[in-house]
CSV table of C-alpha atoms in Angstrom, one decimal:
chain,number,residue,atom,x,y,z
A,125,MET,CA,0.0,0.0,0.0
A,126,SER,CA,1.3,3.5,-0.9
A,127,ALA,CA,1.6,6.4,1.4
A,128,ARG,CA,-1.4,8.7,2.1
A,129,LEU,CA,-1.0,12.4,2.4
A,130,ARG,CA,-2.0,13.5,6.0
A,131,ARG,CA,-1.0,17.1,5.9
A,132,LEU,CA,0.4,19.5,3.3
A,133,THR,CA,2.1,22.9,3.8
A,134,LEU,CA,3.1,25.3,1.0
A,135,ALA,CA,5.4,28.2,1.6
A,136,ASN,CA,6.0,30.7,-1.2
A,137,PHE,CA,4.7,28.3,-3.9
A,138,ARG,CA,3.0,30.1,-6.8
A,139,CYS,CA,0.4,32.5,-5.3
A,140,PHE,CA,0.5,31.0,-1.8
A,141,GLU,CA,2.5,32.7,0.9
A,142,GLN,CA,1.9,30.0,3.5
A,143,VAL,CA,-1.1,27.6,3.6
A,144,SER,CA,-1.8,24.2,5.1
A,145,ILE,CA,-4.5,21.5,4.6
A,146,GLU,CA,-5.3,18.2,6.2
A,147,PRO,CA,-6.9,16.2,3.4
A,148,GLY,CA,-9.2,13.2,3.7
A,149,ALA,CA,-8.5,9.7,2.6
A,150,GLY,CA,-11.0,9.8,-0.3
A,151,VAL,CA,-12.0,12.7,-2.5
A,152,ASN,CA,-10.8,16.2,-1.6
A,153,LEU,CA,-12.6,18.9,-3.5
A,154,LEU,CA,-10.8,22.2,-4.0
A,155,LEU,CA,-13.3,25.0,-4.7
A,156,GLY,CA,-12.8,28.6,-5.7
A,157,PRO,CA,-12.8,31.2,-8.6
A,158,ASN,CA,-10.5,31.2,-11.5
A,159,GLY,CA,-7.0,32.3,-10.5
A,160,ALA,CA,-7.5,31.5,-6.8
A,161,GLY,CA,-4.8,28.8,-6.9
A,162,LYS,CA,-6.7,25.5,-7.2
A,163,THR,CA,-4.5,24.2,-10.0
A,164,SER,CA,-1.4,25.5,-8.2
A,165,LEU,CA,-2.3,23.3,-5.2
A,166,LEU,CA,-2.5,20.3,-7.5
A,167,GLU,CA,0.8,21.4,-9.0
A,168,SER,CA,2.4,21.3,-5.6
A,169,LEU,CA,1.4,17.7,-5.1
A,170,PHE,CA,2.8,16.8,-8.6
A,171,PHE,CA,6.0,18.6,-7.7
A,172,LEU,CA,6.3,16.7,-4.4
A,173,SER,CA,6.0,13.5,-6.3
A,174,ARG,CA,8.2,14.1,-9.4
A,175,ALA,CA,10.2,17.3,-8.6
A,176,GLN,CA,8.8,18.8,-11.8
A,177,SER,CA,5.7,20.7,-12.8
A,178,PHE,CA,3.0,19.7,-15.3
A,179,ARG,CA,2.7,23.4,-16.3
A,180,THR,CA,6.3,24.6,-16.7
A,181,ARG,CA,9.8,23.2,-17.2
A,182,ARG,CA,11.3,26.1,-15.2
A,183,ARG,CA,11.3,25.4,-11.5
A,184,GLU,CA,12.0,29.0,-10.6
A,185,MET,CA,8.6,29.9,-12.0
A,186,LEU,CA,7.0,28.1,-9.1
A,187,ILE,CA,8.5,30.5,-6.6
A,188,ARG,CA,6.2,33.2,-5.3
A,189,HIS,CA,6.7,36.6,-6.8
A,190,ASN,CA,9.5,38.6,-5.1
A,191,GLN,CA,10.6,35.6,-3.0
A,192,HIS,CA,13.9,33.7,-3.0
A,193,ALA,CA,12.8,30.1,-2.4
A,194,LEU,CA,9.8,27.8,-2.1
A,195,ARG,CA,9.2,25.0,0.5
A,196,LEU,CA,6.8,22.1,0.4
A,197,GLN,CA,6.2,19.9,3.5
A,198,ALA,CA,4.1,16.8,3.6
A,199,THR,CA,3.3,14.3,6.3
A,200,LEU,CA,2.7,10.8,4.9
A,201,SER,CA,1.3,7.7,6.5
A,202,GLY,CA,1.5,4.1,5.3
A,203,VAL,CA,5.1,4.4,4.1
A,204,SER,CA,6.6,0.9,3.7
A,205,SER,CA,3.5,-0.4,5.6
A,206,SER,CA,4.8,1.4,8.7
A,207,PRO,CA,2.1,2.8,11.1
A,208,ARG,CA,4.1,5.9,11.9
A,209,GLU,CA,4.0,9.2,10.0
A,210,VAL,CA,6.9,10.2,7.8
A,211,PRO,CA,7.8,13.9,7.0
A,212,LEU,CA,8.7,14.8,3.4
A,213,VAL,CA,10.3,18.2,2.7
A,214,LEU,CA,11.2,19.7,-0.7
A,215,ALA,CA,12.8,23.1,-1.0
A,216,PHE,CA,14.0,24.9,-4.1
A,217,ALA,CA,15.9,28.1,-4.6
A,218,ALA,CA,17.2,29.2,-8.0
A,219,ASP,CA,20.8,29.7,-6.7
A,220,GLU,CA,20.8,26.7,-4.4
A,221,GLY,CA,18.9,24.1,-6.4
A,222,LEU,CA,16.6,21.4,-5.1
A,223,GLN,CA,16.9,19.9,-1.7
A,224,VAL,CA,14.8,16.9,-0.6
A,225,ARG,CA,14.5,15.2,2.8
A,226,ILE,CA,12.4,12.2,3.6
A,227,ASP,CA,12.1,11.1,7.2
A,228,ARG,CA,14.7,13.9,7.9
A,229,GLU,CA,17.3,12.2,5.7
A,230,PRO,CA,18.6,13.9,2.6
A,231,VAL,CA,17.6,12.3,-0.7
A,232,ARG,CA,19.9,12.1,-3.7
A,233,ARG,CA,17.8,10.2,-6.2
A,234,LEU,CA,14.6,12.0,-7.1
A,235,SER,CA,13.0,8.7,-8.0
A,236,VAL,CA,12.6,8.1,-4.3
A,237,LEU,CA,10.0,10.8,-4.2
A,238,ALA,CA,7.7,8.9,-6.6
A,239,GLN,CA,8.2,5.7,-4.6
A,240,HIS,CA,6.8,7.5,-1.5
A,241,LEU,CA,4.1,9.5,-3.2
A,242,PRO,CA,3.0,8.2,-6.7
A,243,VAL,CA,0.8,10.7,-8.4
A,244,LEU,CA,-1.3,10.6,-11.6
A,245,LEU,CA,-3.0,13.6,-13.3
A,246,ILE,CA,-6.2,14.1,-15.3
A,247,ASP,CA,-6.4,17.7,-16.5
A,248,PRO,CA,-7.7,19.7,-19.5
A,249,ALA,CA,-4.5,18.8,-21.4
A,250,ALA,CA,-5.0,15.0,-20.7
A,251,ARG,CA,-6.3,14.4,-24.2
A,252,GLU,CA,-2.8,15.0,-25.5
A,253,LEU,CA,-2.1,11.6,-24.0
A,254,VAL,CA,-4.1,10.1,-26.8
A,255,ALA,CA,-3.8,12.7,-29.5
A,256,GLY,CA,-0.3,14.1,-28.9
A,257,SER,CA,3.3,12.9,-29.3
A,258,PRO,CA,4.2,9.2,-28.6
A,259,ARG,CA,6.7,10.7,-26.1
A,260,LEU,CA,3.8,11.3,-23.7
A,261,ARG,CA,2.7,7.6,-23.9
A,262,ARG,CA,6.3,6.4,-23.5
A,263,ARG,CA,6.4,8.4,-20.4
A,264,LEU,CA,3.3,6.6,-19.2
A,265,LEU,CA,5.0,3.3,-19.9
A,266,ASP,CA,8.2,4.3,-18.1
A,267,TRP,CA,6.3,5.6,-15.0
A,268,SER,CA,4.3,2.4,-14.9
A,269,LEU,CA,7.4,0.2,-15.2
A,270,PHE,CA,8.9,2.1,-12.3
A,271,HIS,CA,6.0,1.4,-10.0
A,272,ALA,CA,4.6,-1.9,-11.3
A,273,ALA,CA,7.8,-3.7,-12.1
A,274,PRO,CA,10.7,-2.4,-10.0
A,275,THR,CA,12.8,-5.4,-11.0
A,276,GLN,CA,12.7,-4.2,-14.6
A,277,VAL,CA,13.9,-0.7,-13.7
A,278,GLU,CA,17.5,-1.9,-13.9
A,279,ALA,CA,16.9,-3.2,-17.4
A,280,TRP,CA,15.6,0.2,-18.4
A,281,ARG,CA,18.7,1.9,-16.9
A,282,ARG,CA,21.0,-0.5,-18.7
A,283,TYR,CA,19.1,0.2,-22.0
A,284,MET,CA,19.4,4.0,-21.6
A,285,LEU,CA,23.1,3.7,-20.8
A,286,ALA,CA,23.8,1.5,-23.8
A,287,LEU,CA,21.7,3.8,-26.0
A,288,ARG,CA,23.7,6.9,-24.9
A,289,GLN,CA,27.0,5.0,-25.5
A,290,ARG,CA,25.9,3.8,-29.0
A,291,ASN,CA,24.7,7.2,-30.0
A,292,ALA,CA,27.9,8.8,-28.9
A,293,ALA,CA,29.9,6.1,-30.9
A,294,LEU,CA,27.7,6.9,-34.0
A,295,ARG,CA,28.4,10.6,-33.7
A,296,ARG,CA,32.1,9.9,-33.3
A,297,ARG,CA,32.0,7.8,-36.4
A,298,GLU,CA,33.5,4.8,-34.5
A,299,PRO,CA,34.3,1.6,-36.5
A,300,ALA,CA,31.4,-0.7,-37.2
A,301,SER,CA,33.0,-3.3,-34.9
A,302,VAL,CA,32.8,-1.0,-31.9
A,303,ILE,CA,29.1,-0.2,-32.6
A,304,ARG,CA,28.2,-3.9,-33.0
A,305,SER,CA,29.8,-4.5,-29.6
A,306,LEU,CA,27.5,-2.0,-28.1
A,307,ASP,CA,24.5,-3.6,-29.8
A,308,VAL,CA,24.8,-6.7,-27.6
A,309,PRO,CA,23.9,-5.0,-24.2
A,310,LEU,CA,21.4,-2.7,-26.0
A,311,ALA,CA,19.5,-5.6,-27.5
A,312,ALA,CA,19.5,-7.6,-24.3
A,313,ALA,CA,18.0,-4.8,-22.2
A,314,ALA,CA,15.5,-4.0,-25.0
A,315,GLY,CA,14.2,-7.5,-24.9
A,316,ALA,CA,13.5,-7.3,-21.2
A,317,ILE,CA,11.7,-4.0,-21.5
A,318,HIS,CA,9.7,-5.1,-24.5
A,319,GLY,CA,8.5,-8.3,-22.8
A,320,TRP,CA,7.3,-6.3,-19.8
A,321,ARG,CA,5.6,-3.6,-21.9
A,322,GLU,CA,3.7,-6.2,-23.9
A,323,GLY,CA,2.3,-7.7,-20.8
A,324,PHE,CA,1.5,-4.3,-19.3
A,325,ALA,CA,-0.3,-3.2,-22.5
A,326,ARG,CA,-2.5,-6.2,-22.3
A,327,ALA,CA,-3.3,-5.5,-18.6
A,328,LEU,CA,-4.0,-1.9,-19.4
A,329,GLN,CA,-6.4,-2.9,-22.2
A,330,SER,CA,-8.3,-5.3,-20.0
A,331,ALA,CA,-8.7,-2.6,-17.3
A,332,MET,CA,-9.6,0.1,-19.8
A,333,ALA,CA,-12.3,-1.8,-21.7
A,334,PRO,CA,-15.0,-1.7,-19.1
A,335,LEU,CA,-14.2,1.9,-18.2
A,336,LEU,CA,-14.7,3.0,-21.8
A,337,ASP,CA,-17.9,0.9,-22.1
A,338,ARG,CA,-19.3,3.0,-19.2
A,339,LEU,CA,-18.0,6.3,-20.3
A,340,LEU,CA,-18.6,6.1,-24.1
A,341,GLY,CA,-20.6,2.9,-24.6
A,342,ARG,CA,-18.0,1.8,-27.1
A,343,GLU,CA,-16.2,-1.6,-27.4
A,344,ASP,CA,-14.1,-0.8,-30.5
A,345,ILE,CA,-11.4,1.3,-28.7
A,346,ARG,CA,-8.2,-0.5,-28.2
A,347,LEU,CA,-4.5,0.1,-27.5
A,348,ARG,CA,-2.0,-0.8,-30.1
A,349,TYR,CA,1.4,-1.4,-28.6
A,350,GLN,CA,4.3,-0.8,-31.0
A,351,SER,CA,7.7,-1.9,-29.7
A,352,GLY,CA,9.8,0.7,-31.7
A,353,TRP,CA,11.0,-1.8,-34.3
A,354,PRO,CA,9.3,-4.1,-36.8
A,355,ALA,CA,7.4,-6.8,-34.9
A,356,GLU,CA,8.5,-9.6,-37.4
A,357,GLN,CA,12.2,-9.0,-36.7
A,358,GLU,CA,14.6,-9.5,-33.8
A,359,PHE,CA,15.9,-6.2,-32.4
A,360,ALA,CA,19.5,-7.2,-32.9
A,361,GLU,CA,18.8,-7.9,-36.6
A,362,VAL,CA,17.2,-4.4,-36.9
A,363,LEU,CA,20.3,-2.8,-35.3
A,364,ALA,CA,22.6,-4.5,-37.7
A,365,ALA,CA,20.5,-3.7,-40.8
A,366,ARG,CA,20.2,0.0,-39.7
A,367,LEU,CA,23.9,0.5,-38.9
A,368,GLU,CA,24.7,2.7,-41.9
A,369,ARG,CA,21.5,4.7,-41.7
A,370,ASP,CA,22.1,5.3,-37.9
A,371,ARG,CA,25.7,6.3,-38.7
A,372,GLN,CA,24.4,8.9,-41.2
A,373,ALA,CA,21.9,10.2,-38.6
A,374,GLY,CA,24.2,10.1,-35.6
A,375,LEU,CA,21.6,8.3,-33.5
A,376,THR,CA,19.8,5.0,-33.0
A,377,GLY,CA,16.5,5.2,-35.0
A,378,ALA,CA,14.8,2.1,-33.6
A,379,GLY,CA,14.2,0.6,-30.2
A,380,PRO,CA,12.1,0.9,-27.0
A,381,HIS,CA,12.9,4.7,-27.0
A,382,ARG,CA,10.7,4.9,-30.2
A,383,ALA,CA,7.8,2.8,-28.8
A,384,ASP,CA,4.2,3.8,-28.8
A,385,LEU,CA,0.9,2.8,-27.1
A,386,ARG,CA,-1.5,4.2,-29.6
A,387,PRO,CA,-5.3,4.3,-28.9
A,388,LEU,CA,-7.4,3.3,-31.9
A,389,ALA,CA,-11.1,3.5,-32.6
A,390,GLY,CA,-11.6,0.6,-34.9
A,391,ASN,CA,-8.5,0.9,-37.1
A,392,GLN,CA,-8.3,4.7,-36.9
A,393,PRO,CA,-6.4,6.9,-34.5
A,394,VAL,CA,-8.7,8.2,-31.8
A,395,ALA,CA,-7.6,11.7,-32.5
A,396,GLU,CA,-9.0,11.5,-36.1
A,397,VAL,CA,-12.5,10.2,-35.3
A,398,LEU,CA,-13.5,11.3,-31.8
A,399,SER,CA,-14.5,14.7,-30.5
A,400,GLY,CA,-12.3,16.6,-28.0
A,401,GLY,CA,-14.6,15.6,-25.2
A,402,GLU,CA,-14.5,11.9,-26.2
A,403,GLN,CA,-10.7,12.1,-26.5
A,404,LYS,CA,-10.6,13.4,-22.9
A,405,LEU,CA,-12.7,10.5,-21.7
A,406,VAL,CA,-10.4,8.0,-23.5
A,407,ALA,CA,-7.4,9.7,-21.8
A,408,ALA,CA,-9.2,9.6,-18.4
A,409,ALA,CA,-9.9,5.9,-18.9
A,410,LEU,CA,-6.3,5.3,-19.8
A,411,VAL,CA,-5.1,7.0,-16.6
A,412,LEU,CA,-7.7,5.2,-14.4
A,413,ALA,CA,-6.7,1.9,-16.0
A,414,GLN,CA,-3.1,2.7,-15.2
A,415,ALA,CA,-4.0,3.5,-11.6
A,416,GLN,CA,-5.9,0.1,-11.3
A,417,VAL,CA,-3.0,-1.9,-12.7
A,418,ILE,CA,-0.5,-0.1,-10.4
A,419,ALA,CA,-2.8,-0.6,-7.4
A,420,ALA,CA,-3.1,-4.3,-8.2
A,421,VAL,CA,0.6,-4.6,-7.2
A,422,GLY,CA,0.2,-2.6,-4.0
A,423,ARG,CA,1.1,0.9,-5.3
A,424,ASP,CA,-2.0,3.0,-4.8
A,425,PRO,CA,-1.5,6.3,-6.5
A,426,VAL,CA,-2.9,9.7,-5.6
A,427,LEU,CA,-5.2,11.0,-8.3
A,428,LEU,CA,-5.2,14.7,-9.3
A,429,VAL,CA,-8.2,15.9,-11.3
A,430,ASP,CA,-8.1,19.4,-12.6
A,431,ASP,CA,-11.2,21.0,-14.1
A,432,LEU,CA,-13.2,17.8,-14.6
A,433,PRO,CA,-16.1,19.6,-16.3
A,434,ALA,CA,-14.0,21.0,-19.2
A,435,GLU,CA,-15.2,19.8,-22.6
A,436,LEU,CA,-17.7,17.4,-21.0
A,437,ASP,CA,-21.5,17.6,-21.1
A,438,ALA,CA,-23.4,17.0,-17.8
A,439,GLU,CA,-24.1,13.3,-18.6
A,440,ARG,CA,-20.5,12.4,-19.4
A,441,ARG,CA,-19.2,14.5,-16.5
A,442,ALA,CA,-21.4,12.5,-14.1
A,443,LYS,CA,-20.2,9.2,-15.6
A,444,LEU,CA,-16.5,10.2,-15.1
A,445,ALA,CA,-17.2,11.5,-11.6
A,446,GLY,CA,-18.9,8.2,-10.8
A,447,LEU,CA,-15.9,6.2,-11.9
A,448,LEU,CA,-13.5,8.4,-10.0
A,449,ARG,CA,-15.5,8.0,-6.8
A,450,GLU,CA,-15.3,4.2,-7.1
A,451,MET,CA,-11.5,4.4,-7.1
A,452,PRO,CA,-10.4,3.5,-3.5
A,453,VAL,CA,-7.5,6.0,-3.5
A,454,GLN,CA,-6.8,9.5,-2.2
A,455,GLN,CA,-7.9,12.1,-4.8
A,456,PHE,CA,-7.8,15.9,-5.2
A,457,TRP,CA,-10.4,17.5,-7.6
A,458,THR,CA,-10.8,21.2,-8.5
A,459,ALA,CA,-14.0,23.0,-9.4
A,460,LEU,CA,-15.4,26.5,-9.5
A,461,ALA,CA,-18.4,25.5,-7.4
A,462,PRO,CA,-19.6,22.3,-5.7
A,463,GLY,CA,-22.7,21.9,-7.9
A,464,LEU,CA,-20.5,21.5,-11.1
A,465,VAL,CA,-19.2,18.0,-10.0
A,466,ASP,CA,-20.7,15.3,-7.9
A,467,ALA,CA,-17.8,14.4,-5.6
A,468,GLY,CA,-19.9,12.4,-3.2
A,469,PRO,CA,-18.9,12.5,0.5
A,470,ALA,CA,-15.8,14.6,-0.2
A,471,ARG,CA,-13.8,16.8,2.1
A,472,CYS,CA,-14.1,20.3,0.7
A,473,PHE,CA,-11.7,23.2,0.8
A,474,GLU,CA,-12.4,26.8,-0.2
A,475,ILE,CA,-9.5,28.6,-1.9
A,476,GLY,CA,-9.6,32.4,-2.0
A,477,ARG,CA,-7.6,35.5,-1.4
A,478,SER,CA,-7.5,34.8,2.3
A,479,GLY,CA,-5.9,31.3,1.7
A,480,ILE,CA,-7.4,27.9,2.1
A,481,LYS,CA,-10.0,26.9,4.6
A,482,ALA,CA,-11.9,23.6,5.2
A,483,MET,CA,-15.6,23.7,4.6
A,484,LEU,CA,-18.0,22.1,7.0
């Protein structure tokens, strides 16, 4: 079981000078007008988990105007099945960099953050997951591998190391014999990653199908996993056949780093045949299926849901809210007013100029 957030304190993060909340174990509904900071609070949770924002690549943009540094502090329970509470502190200043402490001990590898607080996001940009770049779907695969198959993480690291070495050799115009020697560890690690991804894609499809049936009433939407090289060939053979082409390009043009998990409606890309609202529901189903598969191996994620009503009519909004409420994990939703979403027995917080306060 993953940790649950018991308390969260933000200092000089975005528009917040200093605020604290004590969220519930189920749905937490963040209410307030546009610009009040609802999305910023979700962003702080995402930042606590991944040390990066889903809104900007520049960490310094997260620091409150005219301030030097930001600080986030969380109290977690359920870490490593321990009954005691564990403090997590993340501080960032542009001139000092990022500092992380978990249980008062400094953390060097940022992946440890995600181990303690895995977070998944559904927001208005979520449909890019199905309509946008394959890079976004590869990120989903990599994040899932990290949580669902930690024994495969080492294979992923070996692959990325071998890939960097091979690309460097290609750019240096090393002899073919040197590059072929690098193909051996690259192909071995790629085989392990590919095997796990194939199984994960099947599990994701199985979890996603009933969700899509409820959300869209469609049974023809499926995920097509593409390994990053022709399915009928061994990867080592592909590397050998592409050697001269890769030398010309100065990079490796095939492999797990070129994989995709493409949603199709029938045989057509979802982005070409479904409306924007329908694409958002497919993306939401994909994230919820991911959460279910991860939870099945004991890694309950925290779900962040920003502006659920966007692009959805009342009926589909209610269906998605119903599926979310059935997820037995901690969640944080944003909304302009409580009547726009049916969050069920949620803990509600009002966000305004005076800060954040719990609503009775």
